[in-house]
mmCIF file of C-alpha atoms in Angstrom:
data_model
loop_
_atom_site.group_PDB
_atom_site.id
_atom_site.type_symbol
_atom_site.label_atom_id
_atom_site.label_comp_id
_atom_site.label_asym_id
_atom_site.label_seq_id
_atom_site.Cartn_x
_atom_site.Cartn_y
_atom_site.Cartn_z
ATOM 1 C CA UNK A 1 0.000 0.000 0.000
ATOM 2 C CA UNK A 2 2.798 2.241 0.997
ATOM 3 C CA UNK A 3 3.817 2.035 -2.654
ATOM 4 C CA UNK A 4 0.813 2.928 -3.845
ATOM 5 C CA UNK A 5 0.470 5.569 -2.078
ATOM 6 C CA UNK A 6 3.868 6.872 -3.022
ATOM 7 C CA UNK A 7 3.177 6.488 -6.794
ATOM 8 C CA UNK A 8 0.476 8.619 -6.588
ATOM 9 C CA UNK A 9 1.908 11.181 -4.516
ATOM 10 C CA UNK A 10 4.406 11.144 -7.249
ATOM 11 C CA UNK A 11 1.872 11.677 -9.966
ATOM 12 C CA UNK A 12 0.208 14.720 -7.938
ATOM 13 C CA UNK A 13 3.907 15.982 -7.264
ATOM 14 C CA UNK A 14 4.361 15.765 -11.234
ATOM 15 C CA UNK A 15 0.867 17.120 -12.109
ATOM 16 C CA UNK A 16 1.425 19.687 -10.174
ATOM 17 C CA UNK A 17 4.220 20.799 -12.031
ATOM 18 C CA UNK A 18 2.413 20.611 -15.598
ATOM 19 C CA UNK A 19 -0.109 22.323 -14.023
ATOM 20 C CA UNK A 20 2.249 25.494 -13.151
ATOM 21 C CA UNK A 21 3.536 25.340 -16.646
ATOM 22 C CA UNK A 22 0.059 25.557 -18.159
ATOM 23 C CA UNK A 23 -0.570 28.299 -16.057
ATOM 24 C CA UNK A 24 2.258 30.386 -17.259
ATOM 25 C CA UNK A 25 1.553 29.298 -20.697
ATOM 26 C CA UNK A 26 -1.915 30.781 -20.218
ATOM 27 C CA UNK A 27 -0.910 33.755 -18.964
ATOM 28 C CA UNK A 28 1.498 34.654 -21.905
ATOM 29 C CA UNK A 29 -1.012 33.676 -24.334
ATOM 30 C CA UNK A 30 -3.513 36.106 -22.544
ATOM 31 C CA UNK A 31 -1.049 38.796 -22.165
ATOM 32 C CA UNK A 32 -0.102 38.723 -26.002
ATOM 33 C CA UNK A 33 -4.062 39.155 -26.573
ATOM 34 C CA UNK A 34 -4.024 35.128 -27.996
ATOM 35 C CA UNK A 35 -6.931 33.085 -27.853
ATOM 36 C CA UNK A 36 -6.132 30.436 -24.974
ATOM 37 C CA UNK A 37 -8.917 28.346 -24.851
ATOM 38 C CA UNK A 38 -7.442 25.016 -25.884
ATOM 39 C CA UNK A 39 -4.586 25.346 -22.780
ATOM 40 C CA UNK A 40 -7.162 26.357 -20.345
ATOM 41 C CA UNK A 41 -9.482 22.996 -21.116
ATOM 42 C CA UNK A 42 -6.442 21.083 -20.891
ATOM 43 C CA UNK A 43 -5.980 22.260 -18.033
ATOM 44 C CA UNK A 44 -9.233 22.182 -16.349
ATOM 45 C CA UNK A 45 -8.715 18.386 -17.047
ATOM 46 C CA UNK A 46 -5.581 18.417 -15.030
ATOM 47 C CA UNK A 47 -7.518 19.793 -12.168
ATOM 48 C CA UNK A 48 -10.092 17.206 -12.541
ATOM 49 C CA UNK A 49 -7.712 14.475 -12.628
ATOM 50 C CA UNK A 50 -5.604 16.205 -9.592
ATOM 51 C CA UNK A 51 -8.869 15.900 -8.031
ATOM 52 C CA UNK A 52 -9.440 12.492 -8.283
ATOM 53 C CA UNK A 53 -5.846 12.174 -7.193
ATOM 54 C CA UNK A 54 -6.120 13.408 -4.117
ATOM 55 C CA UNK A 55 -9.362 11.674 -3.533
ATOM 56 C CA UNK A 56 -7.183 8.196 -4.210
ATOM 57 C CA UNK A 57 -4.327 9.584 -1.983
ATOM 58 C CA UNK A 58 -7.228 10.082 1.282
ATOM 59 C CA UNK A 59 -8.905 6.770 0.771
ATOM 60 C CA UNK A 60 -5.239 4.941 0.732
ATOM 61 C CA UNK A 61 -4.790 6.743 4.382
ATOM 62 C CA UNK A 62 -2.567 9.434 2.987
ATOM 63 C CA UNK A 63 -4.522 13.020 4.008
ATOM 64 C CA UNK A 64 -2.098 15.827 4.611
ATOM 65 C CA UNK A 65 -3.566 18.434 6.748
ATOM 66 C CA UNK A 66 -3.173 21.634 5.883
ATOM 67 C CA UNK A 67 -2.434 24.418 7.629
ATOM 68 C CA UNK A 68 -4.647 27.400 8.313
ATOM 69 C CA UNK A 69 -3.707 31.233 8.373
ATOM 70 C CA UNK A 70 -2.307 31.383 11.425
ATOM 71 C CA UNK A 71 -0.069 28.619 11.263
ATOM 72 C CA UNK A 72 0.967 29.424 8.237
ATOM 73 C CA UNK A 73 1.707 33.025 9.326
ATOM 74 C CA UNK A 74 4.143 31.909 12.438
ATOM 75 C CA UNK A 75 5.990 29.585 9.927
ATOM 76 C CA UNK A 76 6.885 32.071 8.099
ATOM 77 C CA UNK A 77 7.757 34.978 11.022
ATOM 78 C CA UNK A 78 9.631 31.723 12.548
ATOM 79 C CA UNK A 79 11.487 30.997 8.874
ATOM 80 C CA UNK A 80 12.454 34.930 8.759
ATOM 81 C CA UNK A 81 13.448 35.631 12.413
ATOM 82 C CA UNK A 82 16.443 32.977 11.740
ATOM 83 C CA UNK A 83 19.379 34.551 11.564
ATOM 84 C CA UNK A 84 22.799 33.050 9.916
ATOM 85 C CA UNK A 85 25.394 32.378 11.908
ATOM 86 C CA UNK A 86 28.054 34.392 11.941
ATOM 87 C CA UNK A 87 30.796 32.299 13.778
ATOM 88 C CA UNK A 88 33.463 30.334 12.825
ATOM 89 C CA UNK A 89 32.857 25.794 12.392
ATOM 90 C CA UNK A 90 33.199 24.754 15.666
ATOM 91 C CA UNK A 91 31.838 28.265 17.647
ATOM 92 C CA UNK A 92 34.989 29.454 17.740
ATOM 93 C CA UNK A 93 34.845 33.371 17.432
ATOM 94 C CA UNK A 94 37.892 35.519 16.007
#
């Protein structure tokens, strides 16, 4: 099962990606005034079968909670209140 479940978090990790790429694509065509109707169907389908990805992915066990506003918010103050360190290997200090 746990290979299942890996295969298709694979496939989500990969649609994902194709999905970003449309997106851009999209965005180009609209921005040179193109007619982008064929790349946003295909990727409407992409969403669909993301979809019924994820739905796979929850019945196999593998939900991944995710995490509100305010979580998300005090990752991020936590990620930028780290500070490099400015010592020497080993904590030595010149």
């Amino acid at each position: 099962m746990d290979n299942k479940l890996n295969e298709i978090r694979r496939k989500i990790r990969m649609l994902r990606t194709e999905m970003l790429s449309a997106e851009d694509n999209i965005r180009k065509q609209v921005n040179r005034d193109e007619d982008c109707s064929v790349a946003a169907t295909h990727l409407m389908a992409m969403r669909a079968t993301m979809v019924g990805l994820i739905g796979e992915r929850n019945r196999l066990g593998g939900e991944e909670r995710l995490l509100n506003v305010d979580e998300r918010l005090k990752l991020e103050v936590r990620a930028a209140s780290r500070k490099p360190s400015t010592g020497m290997p080993g904590g030595r200090e010149r």
